[in-house]
Structure formats: structure tokens, C-alpha cells
Short mmCIF file of N, CA and C in Angstrom, two decimals:
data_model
loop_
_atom_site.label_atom_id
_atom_site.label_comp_id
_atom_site.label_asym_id
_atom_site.label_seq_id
_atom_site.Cartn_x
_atom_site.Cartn_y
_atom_site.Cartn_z
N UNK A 1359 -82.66 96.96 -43.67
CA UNK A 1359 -82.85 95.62 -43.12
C UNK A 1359 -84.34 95.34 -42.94
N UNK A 1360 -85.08 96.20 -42.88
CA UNK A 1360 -86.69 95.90 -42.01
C UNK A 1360 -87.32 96.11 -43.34
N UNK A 1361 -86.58 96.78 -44.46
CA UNK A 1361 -87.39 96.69 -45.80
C UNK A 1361 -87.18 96.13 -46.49
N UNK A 1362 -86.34 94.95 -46.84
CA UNK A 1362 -86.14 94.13 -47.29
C UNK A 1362 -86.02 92.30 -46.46
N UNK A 1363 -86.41 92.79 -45.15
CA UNK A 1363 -86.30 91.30 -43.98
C UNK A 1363 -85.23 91.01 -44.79
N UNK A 1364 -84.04 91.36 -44.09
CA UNK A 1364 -82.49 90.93 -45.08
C UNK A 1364 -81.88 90.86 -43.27
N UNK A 1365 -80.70 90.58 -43.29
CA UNK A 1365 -79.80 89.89 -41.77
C UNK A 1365 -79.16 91.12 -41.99
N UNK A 1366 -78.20 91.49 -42.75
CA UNK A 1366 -77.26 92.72 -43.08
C UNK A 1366 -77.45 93.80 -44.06
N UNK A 1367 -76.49 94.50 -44.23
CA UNK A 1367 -76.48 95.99 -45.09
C UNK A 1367 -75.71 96.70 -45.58
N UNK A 1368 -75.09 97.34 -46.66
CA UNK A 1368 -73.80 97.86 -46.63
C UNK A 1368 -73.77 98.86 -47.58
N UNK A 1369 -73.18 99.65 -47.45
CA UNK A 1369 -72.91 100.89 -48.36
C UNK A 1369 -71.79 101.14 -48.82
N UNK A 1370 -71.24 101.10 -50.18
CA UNK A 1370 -70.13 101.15 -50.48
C UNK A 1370 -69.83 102.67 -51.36
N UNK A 1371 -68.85 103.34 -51.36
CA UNK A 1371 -69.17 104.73 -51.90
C UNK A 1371 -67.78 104.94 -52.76
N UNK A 1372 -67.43 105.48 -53.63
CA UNK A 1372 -66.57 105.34 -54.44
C UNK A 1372 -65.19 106.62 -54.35
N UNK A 1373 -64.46 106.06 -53.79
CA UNK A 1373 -63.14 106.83 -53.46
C UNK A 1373 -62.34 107.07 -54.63
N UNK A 1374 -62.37 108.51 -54.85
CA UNK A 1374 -61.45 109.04 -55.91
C UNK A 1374 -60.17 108.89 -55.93
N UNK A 1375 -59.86 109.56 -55.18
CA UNK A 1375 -58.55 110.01 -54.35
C UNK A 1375 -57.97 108.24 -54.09
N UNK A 1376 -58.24 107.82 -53.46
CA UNK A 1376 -57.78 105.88 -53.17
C UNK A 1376 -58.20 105.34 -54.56
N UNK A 1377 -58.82 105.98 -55.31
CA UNK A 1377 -59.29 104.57 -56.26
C UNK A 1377 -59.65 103.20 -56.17
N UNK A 1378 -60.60 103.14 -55.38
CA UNK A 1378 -61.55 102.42 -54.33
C UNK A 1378 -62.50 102.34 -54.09
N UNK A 1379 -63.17 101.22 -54.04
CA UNK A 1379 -64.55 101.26 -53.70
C UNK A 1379 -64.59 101.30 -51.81
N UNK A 1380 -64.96 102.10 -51.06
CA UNK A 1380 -64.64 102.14 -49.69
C UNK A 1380 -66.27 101.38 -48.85
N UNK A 1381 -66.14 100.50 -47.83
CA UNK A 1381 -67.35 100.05 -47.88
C UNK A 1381 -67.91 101.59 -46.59
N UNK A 1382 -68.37 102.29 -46.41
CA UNK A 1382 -68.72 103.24 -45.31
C UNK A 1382 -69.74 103.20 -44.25
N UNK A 1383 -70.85 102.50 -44.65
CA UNK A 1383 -71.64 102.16 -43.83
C UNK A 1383 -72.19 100.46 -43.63
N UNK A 1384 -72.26 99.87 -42.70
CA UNK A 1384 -72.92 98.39 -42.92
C UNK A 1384 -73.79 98.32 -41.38
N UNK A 1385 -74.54 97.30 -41.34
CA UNK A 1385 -75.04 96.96 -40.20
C UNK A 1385 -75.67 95.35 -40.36
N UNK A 1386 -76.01 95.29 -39.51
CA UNK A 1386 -76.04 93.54 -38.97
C UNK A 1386 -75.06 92.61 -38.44
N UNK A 1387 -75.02 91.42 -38.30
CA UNK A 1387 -74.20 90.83 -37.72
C UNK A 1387 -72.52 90.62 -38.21
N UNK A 1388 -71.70 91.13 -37.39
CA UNK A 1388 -70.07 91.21 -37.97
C UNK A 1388 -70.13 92.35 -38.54
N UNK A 1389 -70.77 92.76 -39.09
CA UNK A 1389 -70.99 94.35 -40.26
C UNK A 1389 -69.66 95.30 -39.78
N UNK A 1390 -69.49 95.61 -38.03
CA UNK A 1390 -68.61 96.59 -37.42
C UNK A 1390 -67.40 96.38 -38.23
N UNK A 1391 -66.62 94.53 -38.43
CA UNK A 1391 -65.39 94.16 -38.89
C UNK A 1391 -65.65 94.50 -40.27
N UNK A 1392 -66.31 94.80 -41.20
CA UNK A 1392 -66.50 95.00 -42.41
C UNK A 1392 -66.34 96.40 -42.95
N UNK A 1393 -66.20 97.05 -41.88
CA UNK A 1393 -66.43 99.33 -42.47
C UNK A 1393 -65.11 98.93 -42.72
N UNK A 1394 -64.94 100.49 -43.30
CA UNK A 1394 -63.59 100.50 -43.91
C UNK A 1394 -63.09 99.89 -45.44
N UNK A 1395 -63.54 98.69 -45.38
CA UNK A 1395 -62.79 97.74 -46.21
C UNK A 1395 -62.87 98.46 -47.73
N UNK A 1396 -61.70 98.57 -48.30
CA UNK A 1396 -61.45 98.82 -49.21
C UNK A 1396 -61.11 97.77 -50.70
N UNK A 1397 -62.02 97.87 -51.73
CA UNK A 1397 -61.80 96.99 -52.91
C UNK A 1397 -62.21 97.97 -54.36
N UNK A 1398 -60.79 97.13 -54.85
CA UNK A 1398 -60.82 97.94 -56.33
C UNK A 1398 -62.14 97.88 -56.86
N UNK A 1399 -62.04 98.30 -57.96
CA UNK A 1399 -63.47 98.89 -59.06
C UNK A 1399 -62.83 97.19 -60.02
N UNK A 1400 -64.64 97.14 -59.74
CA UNK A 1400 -64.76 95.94 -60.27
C UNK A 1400 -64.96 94.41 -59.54
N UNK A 1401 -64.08 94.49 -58.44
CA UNK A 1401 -63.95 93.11 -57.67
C UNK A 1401 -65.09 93.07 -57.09
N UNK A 1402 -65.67 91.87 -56.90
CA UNK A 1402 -67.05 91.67 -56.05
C UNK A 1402 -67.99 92.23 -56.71
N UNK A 1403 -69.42 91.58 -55.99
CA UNK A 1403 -70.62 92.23 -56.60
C UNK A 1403 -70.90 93.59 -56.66
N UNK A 1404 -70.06 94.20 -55.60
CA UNK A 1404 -70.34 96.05 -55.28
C UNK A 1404 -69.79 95.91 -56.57
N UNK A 1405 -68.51 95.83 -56.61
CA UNK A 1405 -67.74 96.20 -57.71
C UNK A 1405 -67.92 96.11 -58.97
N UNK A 1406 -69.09 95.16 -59.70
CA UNK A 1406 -69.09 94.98 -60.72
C UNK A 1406 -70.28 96.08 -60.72
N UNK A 1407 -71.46 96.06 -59.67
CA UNK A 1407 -72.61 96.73 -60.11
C UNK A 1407 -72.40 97.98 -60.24
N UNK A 1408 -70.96 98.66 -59.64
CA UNK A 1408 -70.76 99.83 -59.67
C UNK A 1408 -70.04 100.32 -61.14
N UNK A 1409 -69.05 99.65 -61.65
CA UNK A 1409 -68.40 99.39 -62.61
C UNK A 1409 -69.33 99.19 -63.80
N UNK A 1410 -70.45 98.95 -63.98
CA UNK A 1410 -71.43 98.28 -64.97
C UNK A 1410 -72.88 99.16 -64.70
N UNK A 1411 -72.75 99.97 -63.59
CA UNK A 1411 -73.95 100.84 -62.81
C UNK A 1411 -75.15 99.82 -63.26
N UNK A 1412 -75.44 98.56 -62.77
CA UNK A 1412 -76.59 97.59 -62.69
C UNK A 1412 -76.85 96.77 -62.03
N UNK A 1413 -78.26 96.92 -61.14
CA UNK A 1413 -78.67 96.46 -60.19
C UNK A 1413 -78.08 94.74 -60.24
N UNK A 1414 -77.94 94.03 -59.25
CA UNK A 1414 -78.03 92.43 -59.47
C UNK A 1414 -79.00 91.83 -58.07
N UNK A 1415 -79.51 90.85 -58.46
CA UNK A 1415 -80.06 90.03 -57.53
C UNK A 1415 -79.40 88.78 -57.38
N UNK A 1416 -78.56 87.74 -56.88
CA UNK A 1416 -78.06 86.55 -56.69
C UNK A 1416 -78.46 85.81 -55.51
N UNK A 1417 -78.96 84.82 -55.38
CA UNK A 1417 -79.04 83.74 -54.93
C UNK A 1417 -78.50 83.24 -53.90
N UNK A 1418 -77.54 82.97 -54.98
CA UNK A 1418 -76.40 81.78 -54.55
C UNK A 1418 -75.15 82.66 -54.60
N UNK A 1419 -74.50 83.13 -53.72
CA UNK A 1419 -73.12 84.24 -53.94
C UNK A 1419 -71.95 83.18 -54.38
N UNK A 1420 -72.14 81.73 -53.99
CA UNK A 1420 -71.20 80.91 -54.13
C UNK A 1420 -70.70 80.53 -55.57
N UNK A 1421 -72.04 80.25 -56.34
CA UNK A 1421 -71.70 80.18 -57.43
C UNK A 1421 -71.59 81.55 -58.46
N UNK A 1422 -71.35 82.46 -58.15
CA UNK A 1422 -71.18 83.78 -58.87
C UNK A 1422 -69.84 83.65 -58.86
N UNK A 1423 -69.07 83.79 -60.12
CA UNK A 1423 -68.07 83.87 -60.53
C UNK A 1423 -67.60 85.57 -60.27
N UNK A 1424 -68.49 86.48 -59.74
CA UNK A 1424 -68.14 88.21 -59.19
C UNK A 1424 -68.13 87.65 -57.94
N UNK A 1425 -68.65 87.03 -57.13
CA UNK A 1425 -68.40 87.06 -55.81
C UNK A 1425 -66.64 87.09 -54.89
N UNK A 1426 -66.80 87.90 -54.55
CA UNK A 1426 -65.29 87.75 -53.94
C UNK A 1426 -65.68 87.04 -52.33
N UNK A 1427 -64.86 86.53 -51.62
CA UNK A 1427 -65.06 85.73 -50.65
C UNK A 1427 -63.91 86.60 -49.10
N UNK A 1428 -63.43 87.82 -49.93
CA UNK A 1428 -62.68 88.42 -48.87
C UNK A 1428 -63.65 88.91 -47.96
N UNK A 1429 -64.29 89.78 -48.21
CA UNK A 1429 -65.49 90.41 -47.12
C UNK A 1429 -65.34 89.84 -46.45
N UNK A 1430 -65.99 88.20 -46.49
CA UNK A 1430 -66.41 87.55 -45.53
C UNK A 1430 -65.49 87.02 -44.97
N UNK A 1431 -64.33 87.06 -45.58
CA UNK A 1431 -63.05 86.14 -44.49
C UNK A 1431 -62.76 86.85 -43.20
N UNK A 1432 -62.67 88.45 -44.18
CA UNK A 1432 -61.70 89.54 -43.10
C UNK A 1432 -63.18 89.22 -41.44
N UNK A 1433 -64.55 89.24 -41.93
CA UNK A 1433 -65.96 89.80 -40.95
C UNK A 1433 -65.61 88.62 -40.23
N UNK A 1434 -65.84 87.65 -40.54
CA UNK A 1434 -66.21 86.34 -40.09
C UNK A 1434 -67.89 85.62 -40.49
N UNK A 1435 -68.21 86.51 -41.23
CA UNK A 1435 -70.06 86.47 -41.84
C UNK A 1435 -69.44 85.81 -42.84
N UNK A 1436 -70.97 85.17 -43.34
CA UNK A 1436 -71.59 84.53 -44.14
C UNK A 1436 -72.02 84.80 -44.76
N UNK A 1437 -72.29 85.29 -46.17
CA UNK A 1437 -73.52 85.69 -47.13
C UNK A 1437 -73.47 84.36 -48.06
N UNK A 1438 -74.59 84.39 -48.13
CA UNK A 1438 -75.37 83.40 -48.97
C UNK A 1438 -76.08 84.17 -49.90
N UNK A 1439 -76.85 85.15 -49.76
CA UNK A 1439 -77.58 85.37 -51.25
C UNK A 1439 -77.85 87.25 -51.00
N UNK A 1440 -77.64 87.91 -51.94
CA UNK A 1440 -78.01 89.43 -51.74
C UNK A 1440 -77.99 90.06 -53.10
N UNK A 1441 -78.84 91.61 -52.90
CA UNK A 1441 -79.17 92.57 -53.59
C UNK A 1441 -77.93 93.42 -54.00
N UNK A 1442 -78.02 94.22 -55.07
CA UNK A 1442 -77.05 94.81 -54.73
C UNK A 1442 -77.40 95.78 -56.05
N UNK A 1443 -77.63 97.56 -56.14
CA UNK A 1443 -77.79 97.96 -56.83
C UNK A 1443 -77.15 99.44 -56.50
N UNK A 1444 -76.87 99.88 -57.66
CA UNK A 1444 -75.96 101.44 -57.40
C UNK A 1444 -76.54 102.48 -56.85
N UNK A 1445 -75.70 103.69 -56.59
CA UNK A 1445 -76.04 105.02 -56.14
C UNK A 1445 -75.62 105.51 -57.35
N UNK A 1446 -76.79 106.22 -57.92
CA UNK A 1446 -76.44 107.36 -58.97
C UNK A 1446 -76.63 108.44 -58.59
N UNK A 1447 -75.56 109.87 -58.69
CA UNK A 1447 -75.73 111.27 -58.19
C UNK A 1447 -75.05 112.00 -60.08
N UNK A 1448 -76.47 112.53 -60.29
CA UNK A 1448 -75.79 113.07 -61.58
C UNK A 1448 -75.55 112.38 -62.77
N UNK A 1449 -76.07 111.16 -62.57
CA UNK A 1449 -76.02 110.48 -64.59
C UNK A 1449 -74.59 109.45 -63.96
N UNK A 1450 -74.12 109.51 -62.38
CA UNK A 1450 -72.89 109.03 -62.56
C UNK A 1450 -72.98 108.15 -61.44
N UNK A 1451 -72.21 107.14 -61.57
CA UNK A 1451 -72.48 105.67 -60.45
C UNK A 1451 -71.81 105.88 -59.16
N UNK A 1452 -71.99 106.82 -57.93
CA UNK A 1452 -71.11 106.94 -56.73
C UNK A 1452 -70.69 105.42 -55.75
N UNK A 1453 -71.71 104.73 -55.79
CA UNK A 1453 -71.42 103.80 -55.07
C UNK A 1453 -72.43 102.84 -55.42
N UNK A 1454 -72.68 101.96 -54.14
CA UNK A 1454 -73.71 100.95 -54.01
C UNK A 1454 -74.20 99.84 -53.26
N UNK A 1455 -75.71 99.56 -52.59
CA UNK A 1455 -76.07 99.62 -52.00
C UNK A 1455 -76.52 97.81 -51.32
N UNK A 1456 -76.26 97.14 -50.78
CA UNK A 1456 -76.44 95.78 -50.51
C UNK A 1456 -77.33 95.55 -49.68
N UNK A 1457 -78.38 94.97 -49.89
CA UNK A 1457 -78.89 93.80 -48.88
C UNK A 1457 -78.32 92.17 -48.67
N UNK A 1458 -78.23 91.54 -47.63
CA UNK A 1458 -77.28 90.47 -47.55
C UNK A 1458 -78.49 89.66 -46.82
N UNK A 1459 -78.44 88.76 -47.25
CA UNK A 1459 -78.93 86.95 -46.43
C UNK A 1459 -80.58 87.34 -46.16
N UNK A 1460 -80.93 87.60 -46.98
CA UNK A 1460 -82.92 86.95 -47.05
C UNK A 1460 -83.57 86.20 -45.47
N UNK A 1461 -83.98 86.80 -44.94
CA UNK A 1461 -83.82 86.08 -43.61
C UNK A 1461 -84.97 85.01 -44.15
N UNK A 1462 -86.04 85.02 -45.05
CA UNK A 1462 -87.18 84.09 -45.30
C UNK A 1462 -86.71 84.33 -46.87
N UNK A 1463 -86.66 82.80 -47.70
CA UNK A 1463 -86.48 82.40 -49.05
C UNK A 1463 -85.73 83.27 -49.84
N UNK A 1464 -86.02 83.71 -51.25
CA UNK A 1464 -84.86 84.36 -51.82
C UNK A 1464 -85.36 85.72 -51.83
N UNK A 1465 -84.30 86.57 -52.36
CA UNK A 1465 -84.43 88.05 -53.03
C UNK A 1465 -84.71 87.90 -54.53
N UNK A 1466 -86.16 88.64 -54.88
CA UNK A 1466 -86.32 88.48 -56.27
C UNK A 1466 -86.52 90.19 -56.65
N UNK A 1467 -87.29 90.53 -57.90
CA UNK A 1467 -86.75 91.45 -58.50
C UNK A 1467 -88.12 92.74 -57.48
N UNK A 1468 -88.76 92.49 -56.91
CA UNK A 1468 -89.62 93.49 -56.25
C UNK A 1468 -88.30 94.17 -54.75
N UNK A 1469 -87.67 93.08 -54.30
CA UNK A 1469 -86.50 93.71 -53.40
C UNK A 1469 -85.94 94.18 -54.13
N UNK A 1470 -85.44 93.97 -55.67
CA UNK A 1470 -84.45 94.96 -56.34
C UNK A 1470 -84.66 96.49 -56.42
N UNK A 1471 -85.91 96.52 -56.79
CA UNK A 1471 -86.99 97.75 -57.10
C UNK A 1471 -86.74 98.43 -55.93
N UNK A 1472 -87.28 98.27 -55.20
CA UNK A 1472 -87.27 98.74 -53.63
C UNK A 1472 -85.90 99.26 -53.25
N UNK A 1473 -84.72 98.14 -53.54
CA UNK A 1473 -84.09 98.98 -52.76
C UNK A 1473 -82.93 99.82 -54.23
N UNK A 1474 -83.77 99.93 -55.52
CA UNK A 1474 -83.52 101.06 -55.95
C UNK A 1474 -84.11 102.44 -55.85
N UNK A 1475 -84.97 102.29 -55.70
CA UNK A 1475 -85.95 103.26 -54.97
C UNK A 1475 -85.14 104.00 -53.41
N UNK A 1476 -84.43 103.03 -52.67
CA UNK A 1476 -84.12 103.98 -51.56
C UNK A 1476 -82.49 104.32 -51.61
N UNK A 1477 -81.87 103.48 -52.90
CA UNK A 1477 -80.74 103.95 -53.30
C UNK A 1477 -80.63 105.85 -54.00
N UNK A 1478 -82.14 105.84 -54.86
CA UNK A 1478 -82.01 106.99 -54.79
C UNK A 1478 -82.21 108.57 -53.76
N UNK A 1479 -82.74 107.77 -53.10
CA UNK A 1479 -83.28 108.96 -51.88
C UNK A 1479 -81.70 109.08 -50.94
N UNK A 1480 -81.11 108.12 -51.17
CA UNK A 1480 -79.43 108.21 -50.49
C UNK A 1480 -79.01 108.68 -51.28
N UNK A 1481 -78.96 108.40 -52.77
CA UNK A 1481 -77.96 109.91 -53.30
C UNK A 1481 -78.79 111.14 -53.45
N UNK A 1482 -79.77 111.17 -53.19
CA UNK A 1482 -80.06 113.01 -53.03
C UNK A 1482 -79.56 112.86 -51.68
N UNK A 1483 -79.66 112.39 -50.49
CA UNK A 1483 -79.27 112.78 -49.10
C UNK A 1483 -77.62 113.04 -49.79
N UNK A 1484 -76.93 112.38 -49.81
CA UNK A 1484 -75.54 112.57 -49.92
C UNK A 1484 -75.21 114.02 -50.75
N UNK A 1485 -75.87 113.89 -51.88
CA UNK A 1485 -75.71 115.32 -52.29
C UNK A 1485 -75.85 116.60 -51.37
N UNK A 1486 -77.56 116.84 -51.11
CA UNK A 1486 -77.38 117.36 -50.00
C UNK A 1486 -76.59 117.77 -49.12
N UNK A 1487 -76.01 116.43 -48.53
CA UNK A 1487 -75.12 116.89 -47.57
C UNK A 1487 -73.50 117.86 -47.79
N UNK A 1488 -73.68 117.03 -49.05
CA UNK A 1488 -72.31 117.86 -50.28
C UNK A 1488 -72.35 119.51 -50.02
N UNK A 1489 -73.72 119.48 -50.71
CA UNK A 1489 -74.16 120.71 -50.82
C UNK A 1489 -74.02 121.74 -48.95
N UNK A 1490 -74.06 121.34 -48.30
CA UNK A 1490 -73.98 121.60 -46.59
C UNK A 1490 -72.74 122.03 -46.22
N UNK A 1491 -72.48 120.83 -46.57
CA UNK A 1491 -70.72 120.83 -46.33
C UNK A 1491 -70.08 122.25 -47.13
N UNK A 1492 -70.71 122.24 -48.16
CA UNK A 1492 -69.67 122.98 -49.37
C UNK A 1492 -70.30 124.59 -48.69
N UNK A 1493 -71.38 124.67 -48.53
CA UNK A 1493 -71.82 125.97 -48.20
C UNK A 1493 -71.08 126.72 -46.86
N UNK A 1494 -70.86 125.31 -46.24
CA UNK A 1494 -70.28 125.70 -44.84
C UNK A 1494 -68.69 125.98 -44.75
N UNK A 1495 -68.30 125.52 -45.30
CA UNK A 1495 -66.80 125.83 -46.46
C UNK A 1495 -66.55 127.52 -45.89
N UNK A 1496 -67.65 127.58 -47.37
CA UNK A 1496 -67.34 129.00 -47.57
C UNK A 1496 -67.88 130.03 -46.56
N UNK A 1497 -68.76 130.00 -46.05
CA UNK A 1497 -69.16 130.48 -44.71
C UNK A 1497 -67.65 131.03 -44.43
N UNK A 1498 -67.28 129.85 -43.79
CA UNK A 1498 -65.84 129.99 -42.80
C UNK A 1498 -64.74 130.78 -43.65
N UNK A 1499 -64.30 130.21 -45.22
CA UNK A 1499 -63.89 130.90 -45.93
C UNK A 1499 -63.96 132.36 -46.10
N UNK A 1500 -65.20 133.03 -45.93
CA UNK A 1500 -65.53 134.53 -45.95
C UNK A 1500 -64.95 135.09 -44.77
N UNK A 1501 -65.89 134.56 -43.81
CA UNK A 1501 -65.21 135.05 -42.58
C UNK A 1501 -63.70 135.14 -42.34
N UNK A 1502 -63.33 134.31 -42.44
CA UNK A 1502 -61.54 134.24 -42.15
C UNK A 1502 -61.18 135.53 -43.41
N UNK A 1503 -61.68 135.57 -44.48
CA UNK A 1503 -60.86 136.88 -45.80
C UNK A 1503 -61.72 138.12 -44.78
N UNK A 1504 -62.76 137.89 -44.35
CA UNK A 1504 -62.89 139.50 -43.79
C UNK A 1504 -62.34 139.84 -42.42
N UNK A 1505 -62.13 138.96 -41.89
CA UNK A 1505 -61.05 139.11 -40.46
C UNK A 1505 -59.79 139.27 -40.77
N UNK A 1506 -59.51 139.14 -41.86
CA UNK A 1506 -57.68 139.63 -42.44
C UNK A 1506 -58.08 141.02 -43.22
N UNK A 1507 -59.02 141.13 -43.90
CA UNK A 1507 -59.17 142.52 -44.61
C UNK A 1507 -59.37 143.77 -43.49
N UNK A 1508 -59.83 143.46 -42.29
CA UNK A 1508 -60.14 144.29 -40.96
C UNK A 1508 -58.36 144.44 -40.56
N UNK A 1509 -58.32 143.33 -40.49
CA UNK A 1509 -56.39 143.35 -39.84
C UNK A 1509 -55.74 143.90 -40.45
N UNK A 1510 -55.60 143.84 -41.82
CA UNK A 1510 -54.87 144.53 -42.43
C UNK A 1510 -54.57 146.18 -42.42
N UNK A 1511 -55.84 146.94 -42.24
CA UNK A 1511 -56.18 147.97 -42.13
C UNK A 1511 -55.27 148.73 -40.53
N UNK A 1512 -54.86 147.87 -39.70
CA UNK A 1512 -54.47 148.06 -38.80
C UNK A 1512 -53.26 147.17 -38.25
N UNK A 1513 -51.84 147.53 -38.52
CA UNK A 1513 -50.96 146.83 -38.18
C UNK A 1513 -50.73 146.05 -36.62
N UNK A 1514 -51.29 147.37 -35.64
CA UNK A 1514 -51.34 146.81 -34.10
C UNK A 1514 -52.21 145.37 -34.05
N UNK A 1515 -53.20 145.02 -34.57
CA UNK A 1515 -54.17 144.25 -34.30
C UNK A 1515 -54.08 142.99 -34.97
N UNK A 1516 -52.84 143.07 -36.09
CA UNK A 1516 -52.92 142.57 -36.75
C UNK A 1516 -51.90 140.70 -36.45
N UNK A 1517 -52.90 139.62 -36.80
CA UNK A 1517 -52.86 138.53 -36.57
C UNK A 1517 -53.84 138.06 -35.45
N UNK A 1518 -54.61 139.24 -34.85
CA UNK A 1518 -55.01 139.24 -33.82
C UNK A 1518 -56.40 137.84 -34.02
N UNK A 1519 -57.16 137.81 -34.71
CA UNK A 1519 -58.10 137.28 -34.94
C UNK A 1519 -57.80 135.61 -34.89
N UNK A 1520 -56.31 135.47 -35.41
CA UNK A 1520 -56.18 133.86 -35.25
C UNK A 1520 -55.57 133.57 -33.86
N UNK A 1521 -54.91 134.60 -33.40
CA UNK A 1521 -54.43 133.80 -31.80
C UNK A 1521 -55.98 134.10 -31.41
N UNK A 1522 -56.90 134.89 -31.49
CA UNK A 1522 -58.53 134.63 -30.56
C UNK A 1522 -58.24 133.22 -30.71
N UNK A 1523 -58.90 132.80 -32.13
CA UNK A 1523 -59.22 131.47 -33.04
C UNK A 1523 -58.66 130.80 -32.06
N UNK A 1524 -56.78 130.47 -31.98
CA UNK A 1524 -56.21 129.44 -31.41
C UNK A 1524 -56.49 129.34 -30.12
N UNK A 1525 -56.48 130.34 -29.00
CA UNK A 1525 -56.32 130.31 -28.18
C UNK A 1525 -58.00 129.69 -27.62
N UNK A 1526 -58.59 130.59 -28.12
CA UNK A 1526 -60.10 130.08 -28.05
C UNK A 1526 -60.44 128.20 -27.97
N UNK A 1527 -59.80 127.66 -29.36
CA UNK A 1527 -59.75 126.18 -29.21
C UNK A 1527 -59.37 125.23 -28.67
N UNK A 1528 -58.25 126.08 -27.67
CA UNK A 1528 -57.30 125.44 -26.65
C UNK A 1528 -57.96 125.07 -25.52
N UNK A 1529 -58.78 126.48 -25.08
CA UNK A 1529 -60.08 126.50 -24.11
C UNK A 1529 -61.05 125.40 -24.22
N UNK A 1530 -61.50 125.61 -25.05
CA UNK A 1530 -62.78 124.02 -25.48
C UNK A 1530 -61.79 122.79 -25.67
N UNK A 1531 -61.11 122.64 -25.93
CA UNK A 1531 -60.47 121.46 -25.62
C UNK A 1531 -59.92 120.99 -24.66
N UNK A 1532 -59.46 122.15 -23.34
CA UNK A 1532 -59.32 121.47 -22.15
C UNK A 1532 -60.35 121.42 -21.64
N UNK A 1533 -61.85 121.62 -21.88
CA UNK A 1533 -62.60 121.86 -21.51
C UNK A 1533 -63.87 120.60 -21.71
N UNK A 1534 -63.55 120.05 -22.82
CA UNK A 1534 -64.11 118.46 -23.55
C UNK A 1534 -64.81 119.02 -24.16
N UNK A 1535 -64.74 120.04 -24.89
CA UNK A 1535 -65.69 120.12 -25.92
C UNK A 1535 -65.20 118.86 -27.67
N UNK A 1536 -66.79 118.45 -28.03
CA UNK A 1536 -66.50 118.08 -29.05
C UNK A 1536 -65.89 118.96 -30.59
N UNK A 1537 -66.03 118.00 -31.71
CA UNK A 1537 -65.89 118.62 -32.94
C UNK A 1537 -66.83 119.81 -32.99
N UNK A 1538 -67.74 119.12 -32.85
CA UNK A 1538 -69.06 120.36 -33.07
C UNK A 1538 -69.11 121.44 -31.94
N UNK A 1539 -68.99 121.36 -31.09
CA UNK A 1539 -68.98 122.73 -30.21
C UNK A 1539 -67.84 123.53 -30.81
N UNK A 1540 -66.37 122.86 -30.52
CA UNK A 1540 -65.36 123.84 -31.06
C UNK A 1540 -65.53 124.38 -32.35
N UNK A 1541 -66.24 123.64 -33.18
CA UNK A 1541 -66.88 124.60 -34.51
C UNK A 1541 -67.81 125.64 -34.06
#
């Protein structure tokens, strides 16, 4: 928003599994009624730039024959004119990235630039985080095969490590621990 003086923002990321473009992040005004929202590949400007992996700049959203007008029914917002260019991770189009309503005159092709430029620094973050996630996976994965390879070795003891586990989580949860502590 502050790098493009734009009113709103939105991030749309591409759901395999749903076969969906999912919108995941937005901010500015109404933005809260807008997460979530789910639209096929293709519909709307996300949808085409994602579908076509190419930046667009528009104006006028009214007269764009890609503009879909649901967004704004479900939010209660307004867009009038926005950016809108993909996330590439890997040669491949994950999602994509909106600026909405120019708070001063239009969006021309130096906002496009720009906010391809920070479209890519979001798909290395996202990767990244892939990469975090996935490491942390297996972390837990190891641990849990070597707490059964210990058990095994010993029938008395054995299961012992997941009632700790359960019982342990029962504790932090009457206790208010969050996600992250009980991890």
C-alpha cells in the first residue's frame, strides 16, 4: 500500500487441492470480508494474470471485460482501477499480487515494475517458508521413528512415548498454551 499509494491489497495463491485461486492475504478498507474468497482459474483479473502468468495494469476495472464484480459485491468495496501481476516460484505461476484504487491519478507501468519486483521477493519468502515447514516435517518425523525404534526394543515401555506426547498436550491445553508452545 505505501509503495504503490494504492487504498488496498491482495494476495491470491493458487489452490491445488480446491482448484482455486484462494484470495489469502488482503488489507485496506473491507479487505477482512474479502480473505478466503475463492475463484476459479481464469475469472477476474487475478485469474486471468495467473492463467496467462502476465502482469496487467487497468484503469478502468469497469470496462474490462476480465473484471469480475463478485469481490466487490461479497466486500462491499469499490475498485476502480488496479495492478495486478503474478507470483512465480520455479518457472511456474503460484499466484498473484494486486494493488487496488490509486489513491492520486492512475497506475502506469513504473507501479507495474515495482510491484513485480516485490512479487518476487514473496515468492522466495513463500518458498522459504516451504522449505521451513518441510524441514520441520521431518524433524518431527525422525524423532517419532526413533522413539518407536527405542520402544520396540523393549516391550514394557512400549507405546510409552505417545501417552508422554498425549498426556503432555492435555497439560498445555488446560493450561492455554498456544499452537506454538504445545509444539
Amino acid at each position: 500500500l505505501k509503495l504503490l499509494r494504492c487504498e488496498a491489497g491482495s494476495i491470491y495463491l493458487w489452490d491445488e487441492r480446491r482448484e482455486a485461486l484462494v484470495l489469502e492475504a488482503a488489507e485496506g478498507p473491507e479487505q477482512d470480508k474479502r480473505r478466503g474468497l475463492r475463484q476459479p482459474m481464469g475469472e477476474g483479473l487475478a485469474g486471468w494474470v495467473v492463467s496467462h502468468g502476465r502482469s496487467v495494469v487497468v484503469n478502468d476495472v469497469r470496462a474490462d471485460p476480465r473484471w469480475s464484480r463478485r469481490v466487490d459485491r461479497r466486500s462491499g468495496a469499490t475498485t476502480r482501477n488496479l495492478v495486478c501481476v503474478p507470483v512465480r516460484n520455479r518457472g511456474r505461476t503460484v499466484g498473484a499480487i494486486q494493488a487496488l484504487n490509486k489513491r492520486q491519478g492512475h497506475f502506469d507501468s513504473d507501479d507495474r515494475r515495482a510491484l513485480e519486483l516485490l512479487a518476487g521477493q514473496v515468492a522466495v519468502a513463500m518458498e522459504n517458508a516451504g522449505l521451513y515447514d518441510r524441514l520441520q516435517q521431518t524433524f518431527l518425523e525422525s524423532c517419532q521413528a526413533l522413539a518407536s525404534a527405542i520402544e520396540l526394543r523393549d516391550a514394557y515401555t512400549g507405546g510409552h512415548s505417545r501417552r508422554v506426547t498425549r498426556y503432555s498436550l492435555q497439560v498445555g491445553r488446560l493450561l492455554g498454551m498456544d499452537e506454538q508452545q504445545l509444539e
